[in-house]
Tab-separated table of C-alpha atoms and ligand atoms in Angstrom:
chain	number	residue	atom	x	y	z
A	20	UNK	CA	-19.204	-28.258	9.921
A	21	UNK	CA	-16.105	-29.498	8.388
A	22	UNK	CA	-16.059	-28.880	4.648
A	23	UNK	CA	-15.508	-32.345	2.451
A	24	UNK	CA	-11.965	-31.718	0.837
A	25	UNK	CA	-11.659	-31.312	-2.727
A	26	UNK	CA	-9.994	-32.658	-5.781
A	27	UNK	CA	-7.685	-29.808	-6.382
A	28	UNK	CA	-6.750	-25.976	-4.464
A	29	UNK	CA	-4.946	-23.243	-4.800
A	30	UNK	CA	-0.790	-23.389	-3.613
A	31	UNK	CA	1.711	-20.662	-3.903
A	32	UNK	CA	5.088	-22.316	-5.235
A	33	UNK	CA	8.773	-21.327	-6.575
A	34	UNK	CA	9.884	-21.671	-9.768
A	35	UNK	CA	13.324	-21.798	-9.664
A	36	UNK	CA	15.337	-19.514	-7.459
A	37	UNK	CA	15.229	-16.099	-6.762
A	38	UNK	CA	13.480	-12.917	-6.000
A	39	UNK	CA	9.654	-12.664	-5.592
A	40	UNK	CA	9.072	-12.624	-9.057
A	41	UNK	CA	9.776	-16.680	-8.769
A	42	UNK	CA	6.265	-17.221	-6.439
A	43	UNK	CA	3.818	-18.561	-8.660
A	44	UNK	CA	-0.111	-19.214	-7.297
A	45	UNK	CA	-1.060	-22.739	-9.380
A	46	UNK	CA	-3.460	-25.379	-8.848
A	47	UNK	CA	-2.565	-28.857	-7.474
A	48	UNK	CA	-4.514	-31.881	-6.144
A	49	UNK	CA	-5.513	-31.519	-2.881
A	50	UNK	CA	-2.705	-33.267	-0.250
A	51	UNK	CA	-3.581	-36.791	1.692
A	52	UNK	CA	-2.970	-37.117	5.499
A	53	UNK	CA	-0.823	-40.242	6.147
A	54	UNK	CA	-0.952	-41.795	9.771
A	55	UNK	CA	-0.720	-39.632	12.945
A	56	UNK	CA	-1.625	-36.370	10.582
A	57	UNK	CA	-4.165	-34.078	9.823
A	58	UNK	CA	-5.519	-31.805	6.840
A	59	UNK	CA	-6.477	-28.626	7.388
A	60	UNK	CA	-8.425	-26.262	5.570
A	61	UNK	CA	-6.162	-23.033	5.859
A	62	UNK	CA	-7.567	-19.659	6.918
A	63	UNK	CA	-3.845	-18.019	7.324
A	64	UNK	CA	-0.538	-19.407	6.618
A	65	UNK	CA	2.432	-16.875	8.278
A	66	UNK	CA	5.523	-15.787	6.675
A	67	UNK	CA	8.743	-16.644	8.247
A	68	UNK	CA	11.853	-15.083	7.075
A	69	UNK	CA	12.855	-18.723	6.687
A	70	UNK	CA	10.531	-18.713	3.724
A	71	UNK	CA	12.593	-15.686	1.781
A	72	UNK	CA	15.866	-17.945	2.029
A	73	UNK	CA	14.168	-21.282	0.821
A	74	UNK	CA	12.967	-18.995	-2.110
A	75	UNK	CA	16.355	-17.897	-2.701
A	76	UNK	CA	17.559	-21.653	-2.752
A	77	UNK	CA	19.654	-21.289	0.353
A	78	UNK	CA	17.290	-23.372	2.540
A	79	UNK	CA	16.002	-26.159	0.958
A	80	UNK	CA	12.913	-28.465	2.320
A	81	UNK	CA	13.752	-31.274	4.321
A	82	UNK	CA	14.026	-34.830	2.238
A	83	UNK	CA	10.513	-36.270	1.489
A	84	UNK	CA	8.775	-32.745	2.427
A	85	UNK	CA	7.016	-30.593	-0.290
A	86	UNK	CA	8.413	-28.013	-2.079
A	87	UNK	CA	5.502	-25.700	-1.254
A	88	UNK	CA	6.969	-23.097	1.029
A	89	UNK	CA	5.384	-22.548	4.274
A	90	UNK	CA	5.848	-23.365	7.870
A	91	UNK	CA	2.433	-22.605	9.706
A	92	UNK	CA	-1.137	-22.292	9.375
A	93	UNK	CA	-4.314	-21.751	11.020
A	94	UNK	CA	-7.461	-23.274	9.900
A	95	UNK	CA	-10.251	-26.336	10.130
A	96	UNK	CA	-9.348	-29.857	10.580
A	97	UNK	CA	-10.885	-30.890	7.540
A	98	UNK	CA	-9.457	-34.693	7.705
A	99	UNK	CA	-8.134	-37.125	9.890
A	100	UNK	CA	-5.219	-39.772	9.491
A	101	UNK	CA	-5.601	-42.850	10.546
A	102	UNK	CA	-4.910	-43.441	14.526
A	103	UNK	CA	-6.019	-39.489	15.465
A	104	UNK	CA	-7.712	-39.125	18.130
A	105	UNK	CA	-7.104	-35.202	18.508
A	106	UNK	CA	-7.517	-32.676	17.260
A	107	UNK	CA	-10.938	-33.868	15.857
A	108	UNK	CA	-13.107	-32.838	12.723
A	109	UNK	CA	-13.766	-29.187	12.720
A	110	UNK	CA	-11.436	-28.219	15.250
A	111	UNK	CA	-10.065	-24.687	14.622
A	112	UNK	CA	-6.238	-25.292	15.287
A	113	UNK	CA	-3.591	-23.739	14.562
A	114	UNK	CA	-0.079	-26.004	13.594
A	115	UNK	CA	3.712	-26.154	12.683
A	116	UNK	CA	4.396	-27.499	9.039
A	117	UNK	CA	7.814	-28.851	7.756
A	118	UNK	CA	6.323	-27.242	4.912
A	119	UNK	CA	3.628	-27.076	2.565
A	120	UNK	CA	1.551	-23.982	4.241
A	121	UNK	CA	1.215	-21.782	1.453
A	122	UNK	CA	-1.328	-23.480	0.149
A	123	UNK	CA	-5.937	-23.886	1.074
A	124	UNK	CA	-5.180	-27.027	2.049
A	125	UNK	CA	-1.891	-28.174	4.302
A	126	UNK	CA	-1.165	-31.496	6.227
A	127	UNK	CA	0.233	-31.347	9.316
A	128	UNK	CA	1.212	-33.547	12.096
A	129	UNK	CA	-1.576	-33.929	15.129
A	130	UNK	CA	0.743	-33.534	17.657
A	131	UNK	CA	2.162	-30.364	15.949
A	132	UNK	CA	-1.789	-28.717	16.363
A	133	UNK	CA	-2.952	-26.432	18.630
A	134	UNK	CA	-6.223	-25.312	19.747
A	135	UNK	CA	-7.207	-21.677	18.523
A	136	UNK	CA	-6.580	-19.387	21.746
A	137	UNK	CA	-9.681	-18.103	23.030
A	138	UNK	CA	-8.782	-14.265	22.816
A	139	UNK	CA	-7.892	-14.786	18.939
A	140	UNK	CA	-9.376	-14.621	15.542
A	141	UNK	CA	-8.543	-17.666	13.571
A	142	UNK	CA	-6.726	-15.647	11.211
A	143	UNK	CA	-4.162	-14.169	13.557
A	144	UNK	CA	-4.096	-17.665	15.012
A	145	UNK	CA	-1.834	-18.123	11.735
A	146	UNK	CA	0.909	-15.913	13.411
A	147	UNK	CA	1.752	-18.168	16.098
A	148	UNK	CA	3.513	-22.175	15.342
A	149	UNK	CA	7.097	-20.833	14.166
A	150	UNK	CA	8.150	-18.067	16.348
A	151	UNK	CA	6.179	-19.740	19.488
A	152	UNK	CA	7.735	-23.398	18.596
A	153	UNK	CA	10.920	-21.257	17.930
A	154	UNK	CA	11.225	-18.544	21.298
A	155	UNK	CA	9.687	-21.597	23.798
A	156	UNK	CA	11.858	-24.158	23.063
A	157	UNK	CA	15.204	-21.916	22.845
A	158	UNK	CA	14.569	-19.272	25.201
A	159	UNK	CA	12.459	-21.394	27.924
A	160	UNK	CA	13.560	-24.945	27.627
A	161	UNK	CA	17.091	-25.041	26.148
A	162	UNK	CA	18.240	-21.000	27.105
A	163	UNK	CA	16.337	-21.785	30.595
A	164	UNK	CA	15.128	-18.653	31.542
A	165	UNK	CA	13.592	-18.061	34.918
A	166	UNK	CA	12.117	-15.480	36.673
A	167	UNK	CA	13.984	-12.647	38.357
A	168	UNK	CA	16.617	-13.359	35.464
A	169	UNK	CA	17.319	-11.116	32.458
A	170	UNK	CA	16.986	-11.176	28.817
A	171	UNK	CA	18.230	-9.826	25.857
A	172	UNK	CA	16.457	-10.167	22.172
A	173	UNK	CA	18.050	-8.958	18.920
A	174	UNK	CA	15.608	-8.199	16.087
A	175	UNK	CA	13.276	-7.320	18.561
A	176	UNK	CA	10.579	-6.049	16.362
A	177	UNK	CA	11.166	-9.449	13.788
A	178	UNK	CA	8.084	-11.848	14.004
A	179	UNK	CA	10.986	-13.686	16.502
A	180	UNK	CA	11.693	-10.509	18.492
A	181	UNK	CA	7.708	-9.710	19.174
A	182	UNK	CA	7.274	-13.236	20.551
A	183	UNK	CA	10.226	-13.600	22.338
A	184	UNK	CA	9.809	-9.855	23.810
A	185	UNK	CA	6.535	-11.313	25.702
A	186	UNK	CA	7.666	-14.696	26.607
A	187	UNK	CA	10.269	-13.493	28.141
A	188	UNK	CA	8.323	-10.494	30.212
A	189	UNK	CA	5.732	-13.457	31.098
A	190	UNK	CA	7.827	-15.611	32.279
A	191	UNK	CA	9.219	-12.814	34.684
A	192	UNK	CA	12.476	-11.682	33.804
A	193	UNK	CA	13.625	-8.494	32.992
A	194	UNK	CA	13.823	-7.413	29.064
A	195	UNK	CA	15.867	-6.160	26.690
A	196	UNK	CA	15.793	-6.044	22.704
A	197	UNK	CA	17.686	-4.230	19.970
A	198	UNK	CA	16.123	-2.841	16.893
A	199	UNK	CA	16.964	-0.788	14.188
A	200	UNK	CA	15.279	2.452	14.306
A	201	UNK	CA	13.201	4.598	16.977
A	202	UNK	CA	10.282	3.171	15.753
A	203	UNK	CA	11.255	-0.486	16.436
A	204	UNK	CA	12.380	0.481	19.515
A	205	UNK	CA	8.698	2.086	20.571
A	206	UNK	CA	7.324	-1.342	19.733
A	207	UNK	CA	9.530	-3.122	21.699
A	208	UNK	CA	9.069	-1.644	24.644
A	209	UNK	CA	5.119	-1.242	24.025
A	210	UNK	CA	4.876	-4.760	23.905
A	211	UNK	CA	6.898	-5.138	27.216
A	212	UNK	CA	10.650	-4.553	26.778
A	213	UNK	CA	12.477	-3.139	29.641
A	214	UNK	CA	14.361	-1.087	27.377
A	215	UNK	CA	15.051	-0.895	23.793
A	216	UNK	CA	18.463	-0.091	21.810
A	217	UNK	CA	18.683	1.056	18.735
A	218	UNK	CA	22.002	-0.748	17.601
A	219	UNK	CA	22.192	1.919	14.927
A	220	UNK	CA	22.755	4.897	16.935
A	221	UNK	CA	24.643	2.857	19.942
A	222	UNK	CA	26.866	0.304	20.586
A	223	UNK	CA	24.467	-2.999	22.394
A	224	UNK	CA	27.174	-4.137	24.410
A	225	UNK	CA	27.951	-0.637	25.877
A	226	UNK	CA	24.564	0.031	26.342
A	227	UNK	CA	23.698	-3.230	27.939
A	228	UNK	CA	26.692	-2.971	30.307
A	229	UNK	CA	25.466	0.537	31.102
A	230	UNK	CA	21.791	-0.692	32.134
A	231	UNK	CA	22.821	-3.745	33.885
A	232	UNK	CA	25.888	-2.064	36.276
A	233	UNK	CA	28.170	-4.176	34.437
A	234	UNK	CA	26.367	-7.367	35.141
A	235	UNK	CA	25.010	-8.740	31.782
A	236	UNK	CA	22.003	-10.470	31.329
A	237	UNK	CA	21.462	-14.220	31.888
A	238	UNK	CA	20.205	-15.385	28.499
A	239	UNK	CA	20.518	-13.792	24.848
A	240	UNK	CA	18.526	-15.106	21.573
A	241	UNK	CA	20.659	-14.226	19.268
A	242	UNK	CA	19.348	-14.606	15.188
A	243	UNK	CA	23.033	-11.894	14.294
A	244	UNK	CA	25.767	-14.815	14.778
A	245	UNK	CA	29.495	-13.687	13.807
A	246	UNK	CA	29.200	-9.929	13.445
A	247	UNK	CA	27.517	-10.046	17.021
A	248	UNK	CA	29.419	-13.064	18.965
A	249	UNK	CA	32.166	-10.746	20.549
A	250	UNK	CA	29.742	-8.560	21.560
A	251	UNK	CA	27.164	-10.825	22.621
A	252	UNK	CA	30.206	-12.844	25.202
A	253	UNK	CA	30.288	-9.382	26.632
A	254	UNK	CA	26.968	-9.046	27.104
A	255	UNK	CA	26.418	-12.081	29.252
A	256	UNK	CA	26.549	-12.069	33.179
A	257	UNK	CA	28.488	-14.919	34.935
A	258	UNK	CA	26.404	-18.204	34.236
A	259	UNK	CA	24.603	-16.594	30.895
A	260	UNK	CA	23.986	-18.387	28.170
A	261	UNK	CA	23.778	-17.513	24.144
A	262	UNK	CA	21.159	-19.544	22.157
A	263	UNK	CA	21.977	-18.710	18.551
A	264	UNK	CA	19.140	-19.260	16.270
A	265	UNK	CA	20.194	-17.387	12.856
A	266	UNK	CA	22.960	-15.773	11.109
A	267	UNK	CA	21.896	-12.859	9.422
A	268	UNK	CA	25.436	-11.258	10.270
A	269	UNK	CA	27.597	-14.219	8.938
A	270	UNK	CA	29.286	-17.603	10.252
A	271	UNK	CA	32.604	-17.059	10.543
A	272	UNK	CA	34.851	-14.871	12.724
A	273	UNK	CA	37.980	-13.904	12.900
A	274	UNK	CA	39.883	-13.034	15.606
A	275	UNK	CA	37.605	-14.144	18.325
A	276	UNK	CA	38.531	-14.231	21.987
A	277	UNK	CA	36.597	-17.032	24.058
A	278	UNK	CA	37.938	-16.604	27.124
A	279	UNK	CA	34.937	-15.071	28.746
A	280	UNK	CA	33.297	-18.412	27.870
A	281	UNK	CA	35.801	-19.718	30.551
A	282	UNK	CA	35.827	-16.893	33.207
A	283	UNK	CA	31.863	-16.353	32.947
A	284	UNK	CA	30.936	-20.440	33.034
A	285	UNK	CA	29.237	-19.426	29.673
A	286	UNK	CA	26.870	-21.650	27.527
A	287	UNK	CA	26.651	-20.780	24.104
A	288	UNK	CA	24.155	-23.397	22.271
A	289	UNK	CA	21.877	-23.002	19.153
A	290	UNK	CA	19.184	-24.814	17.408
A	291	UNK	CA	17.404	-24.660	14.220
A	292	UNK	CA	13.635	-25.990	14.424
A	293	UNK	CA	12.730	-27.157	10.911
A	294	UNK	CA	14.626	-30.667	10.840
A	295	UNK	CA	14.117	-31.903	14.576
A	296	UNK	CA	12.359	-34.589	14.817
A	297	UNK	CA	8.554	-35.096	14.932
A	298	UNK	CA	8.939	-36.018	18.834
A	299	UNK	CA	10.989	-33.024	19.296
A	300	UNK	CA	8.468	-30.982	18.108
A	301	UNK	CA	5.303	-32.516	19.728
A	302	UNK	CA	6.793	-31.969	22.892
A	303	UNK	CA	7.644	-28.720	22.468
A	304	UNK	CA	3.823	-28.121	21.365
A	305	UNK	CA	2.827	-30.062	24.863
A	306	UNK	CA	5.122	-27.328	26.826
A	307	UNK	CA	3.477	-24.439	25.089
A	308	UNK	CA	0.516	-26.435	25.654
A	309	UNK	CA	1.013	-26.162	29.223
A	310	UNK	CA	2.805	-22.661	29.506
A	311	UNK	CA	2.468	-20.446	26.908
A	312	UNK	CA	-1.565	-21.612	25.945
A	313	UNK	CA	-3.133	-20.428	28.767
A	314	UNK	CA	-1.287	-16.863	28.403
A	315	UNK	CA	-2.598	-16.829	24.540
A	316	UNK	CA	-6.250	-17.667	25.394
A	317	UNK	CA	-6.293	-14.889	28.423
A	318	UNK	CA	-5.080	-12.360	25.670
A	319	UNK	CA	-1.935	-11.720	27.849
A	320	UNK	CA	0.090	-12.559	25.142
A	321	UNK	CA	-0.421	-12.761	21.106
A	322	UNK	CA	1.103	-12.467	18.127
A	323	UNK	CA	0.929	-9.231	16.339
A	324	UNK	CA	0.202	-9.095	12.985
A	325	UNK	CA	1.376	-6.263	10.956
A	326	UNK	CA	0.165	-6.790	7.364
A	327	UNK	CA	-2.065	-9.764	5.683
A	328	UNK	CA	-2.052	-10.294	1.916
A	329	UNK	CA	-4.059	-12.385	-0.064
A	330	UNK	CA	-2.630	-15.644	-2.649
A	331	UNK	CA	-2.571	-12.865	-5.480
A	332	UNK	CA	-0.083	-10.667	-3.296
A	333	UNK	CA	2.357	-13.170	-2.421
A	334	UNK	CA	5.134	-11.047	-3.735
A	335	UNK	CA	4.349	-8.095	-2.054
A	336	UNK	CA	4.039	-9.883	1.334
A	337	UNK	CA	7.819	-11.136	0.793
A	338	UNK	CA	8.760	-7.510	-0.481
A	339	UNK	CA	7.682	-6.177	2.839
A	340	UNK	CA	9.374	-9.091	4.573
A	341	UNK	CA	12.461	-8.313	2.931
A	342	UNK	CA	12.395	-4.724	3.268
A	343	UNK	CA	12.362	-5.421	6.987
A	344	UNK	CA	9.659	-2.344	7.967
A	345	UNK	CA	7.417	-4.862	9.277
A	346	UNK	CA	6.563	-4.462	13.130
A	347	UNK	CA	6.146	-8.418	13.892
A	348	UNK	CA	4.379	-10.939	11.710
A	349	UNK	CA	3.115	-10.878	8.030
A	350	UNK	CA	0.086	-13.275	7.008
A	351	UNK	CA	-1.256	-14.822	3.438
A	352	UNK	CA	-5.040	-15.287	3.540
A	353	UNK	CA	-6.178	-18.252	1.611
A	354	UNK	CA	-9.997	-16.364	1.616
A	355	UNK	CA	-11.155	-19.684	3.448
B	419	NAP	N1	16.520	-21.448	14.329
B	419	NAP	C1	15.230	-21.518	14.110
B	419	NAP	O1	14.606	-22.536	14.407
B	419	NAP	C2	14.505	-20.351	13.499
B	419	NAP	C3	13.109	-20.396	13.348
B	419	NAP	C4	12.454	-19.278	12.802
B	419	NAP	C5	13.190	-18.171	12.419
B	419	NAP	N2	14.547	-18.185	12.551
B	419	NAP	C6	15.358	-17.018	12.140
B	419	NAP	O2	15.045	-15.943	12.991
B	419	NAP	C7	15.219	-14.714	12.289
B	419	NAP	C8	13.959	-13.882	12.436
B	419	NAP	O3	12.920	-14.501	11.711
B	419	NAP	P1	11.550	-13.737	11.483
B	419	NAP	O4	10.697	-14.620	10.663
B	419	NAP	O5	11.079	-13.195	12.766
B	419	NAP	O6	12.082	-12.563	10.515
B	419	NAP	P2	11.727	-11.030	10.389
B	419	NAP	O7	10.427	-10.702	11.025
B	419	NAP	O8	11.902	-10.672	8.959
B	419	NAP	O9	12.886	-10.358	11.245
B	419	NAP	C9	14.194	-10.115	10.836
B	419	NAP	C10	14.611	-8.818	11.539
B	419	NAP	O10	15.995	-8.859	11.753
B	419	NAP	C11	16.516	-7.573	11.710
B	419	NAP	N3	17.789	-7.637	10.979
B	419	NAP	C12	19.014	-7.542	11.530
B	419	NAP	N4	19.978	-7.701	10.655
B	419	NAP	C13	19.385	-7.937	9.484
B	419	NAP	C14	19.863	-8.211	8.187
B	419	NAP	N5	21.182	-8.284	7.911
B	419	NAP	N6	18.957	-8.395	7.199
B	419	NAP	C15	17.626	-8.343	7.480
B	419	NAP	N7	17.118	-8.098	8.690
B	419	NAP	C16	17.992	-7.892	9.690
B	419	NAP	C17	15.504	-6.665	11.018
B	419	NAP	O11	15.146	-5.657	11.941
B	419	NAP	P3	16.072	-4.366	12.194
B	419	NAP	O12	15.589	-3.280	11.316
B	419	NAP	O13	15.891	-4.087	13.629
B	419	NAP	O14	17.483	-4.746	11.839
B	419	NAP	C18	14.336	-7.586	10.708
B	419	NAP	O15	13.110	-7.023	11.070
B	419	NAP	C19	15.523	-15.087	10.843
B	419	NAP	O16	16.893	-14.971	10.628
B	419	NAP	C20	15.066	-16.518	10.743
B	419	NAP	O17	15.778	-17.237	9.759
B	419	NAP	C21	15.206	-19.236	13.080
């Protein structure tokens, strides 16, 4: 049974910016669904990388959103907006947040929920909103990757890399990632990769023209951006398209040569998932809904959790995030 929600909770928030000596655990009052939304009692709220750089003040929460960092949860519907017909009270769901997740009690949008998959715990269900929103709607809808075709993931062992690995491999194509040791490289192609690279030890592009005759695959999610876009143009076959979704290697180049956009009929497109629009992202959730879901609840496919911390931890969990040793996703457990 759904519990009654109370006055006040536990939240993780920053004060100020900066390392993870900024993430404070305080108390607040409890948050209200407005129409069309839900509150949910949160088991697990994952980590996104996003997270680190909103604590570092270089991504800040959308206008009108809460400062409390956090884009995803699993837990109970605990209350019910007005005009919500589903998910209903006591649903275990598991949803996208603009923000707000870290945190025993988080409001999210009922069109942004999805049902626990049968083959998970509610906990790891916490794992799944961002990097499934994320990998569906840039590698399926808008990087339109089909079957018989080829990919290529960099970060391959991120939270990102782990999802996209198995989308990708699901959806039939053939799959590559890069990583940045042996290790990463193991769980790559454990989870399903074709073949893994370790861009430390060899060049991507040289190694992906090696494995693919000189061909190039049909559709790379890139999260690199400058250092990589040369590299990446190379990479593609004729008709490939780049979907850029971060730019942990800079946004600027110099010196770049597009003509391969020309002579390969290239697409190179990008999108970032936080500010699209509520539509945007309900639809997205009604294509995972349809494709991805029924994957997830036969245990084909899940997220895999590396670490979980509790409230208390916080700190640690974005130390390990930031050391980047993690093999996939990192969870905070409200003890719910
Ligand atoms: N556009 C969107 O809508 C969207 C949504 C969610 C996340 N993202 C982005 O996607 C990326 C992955 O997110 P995530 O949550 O999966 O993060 P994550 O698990 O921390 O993965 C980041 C991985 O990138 C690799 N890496 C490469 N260059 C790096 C660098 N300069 N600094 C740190 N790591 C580097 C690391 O593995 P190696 O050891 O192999 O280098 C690391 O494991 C992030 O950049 C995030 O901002 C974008």
């Amino acid at each position: 049974m759904p519990v009654n929600p109370p006055e006040t909770m536990r939240q993780l928030r920053y004060d100020g910016a900066g390392g993870p000596e900024v993430i404070k655990l305080e108390t607040a009052p409890v948050p209200r669904p407005g129409p069309g939304q839900v509150l949910i009692e949160v088991v697990a709220a994952g980590i996104n990388r996003p997270d680190l750089m909103q604590r570092q003040g270089k991504y800040p929460p959308p206008k009108g959103a809460t400062d409390v960092p956090g884009l995803e949860v699993s837990g109970r519907v605990v209350a019910l907006g007005e005009g919500v017909d589903a998910p209903a009270l006591g649903d275990e769901v598991c949803a996208l947040v603009i923000s707000g997740g870290y945190a025993e009690f988080a409001v999210a949008e009922a069109g942004q929920c999805l049902p626990k998959p049968k083959a998970l715990s509610l906990t790891d269900a916490g794992g799944i909103p961002e990097t499934f929103f994320t990998v569906y709607s840039n590698v399926i809808q808008r990087g339109r990757l089909a079957a018989g075709e080829s990919f290529l993931v960099h970060g391959g062992s991120s939270g990102i890399g782990s999802t996209a690995i198995q989308i990708a491999k699901a959806q039939g194509a053939k799959v590559f990632a890069t990583a940045g040791s042996a290790e990463k490289c193991r769980f790559c192609e454990e989870l399903g990769a074709d073949h893994a690279i370790n861009y430390r030890e060899a060049d991507f592009a040289e190694e992906i023209a090696r494995l693919t005759e000189g061909r190039g695959v049909d559709v790379i999610l890139d999260m690199i951006g400058a250092s990589y876009l040369q590299r990446n143009l190379a990479s593609l076959a004729v008709e490939g398209r780049l979907v850029l979704i971060a730019l942990m290697g800079g946004y600027k180049v110099d010196g770049l040569n597009i003509t391969p956009v020309m002579l390969k009929r290239l697409t190179f497109t990008g999108a970032t998932l936080r500010p699209r629009p509520k539509a945007d992202k309900a639809e997205i959730a009604q294509g995972l809904a349809r494709d991805v879901w029924p994957k997830l609840d036969a245990g084909e496919i899940r997220p895999v959790i590396h670490a979980t911390f509790g409230f208390e931890e916080a700190r640690k969990a974005h130390e390990l995030m930031e050391s980047s040793a993690h093999l996939g996703k990192i969870l905070l457990l409200t003890g719910r």
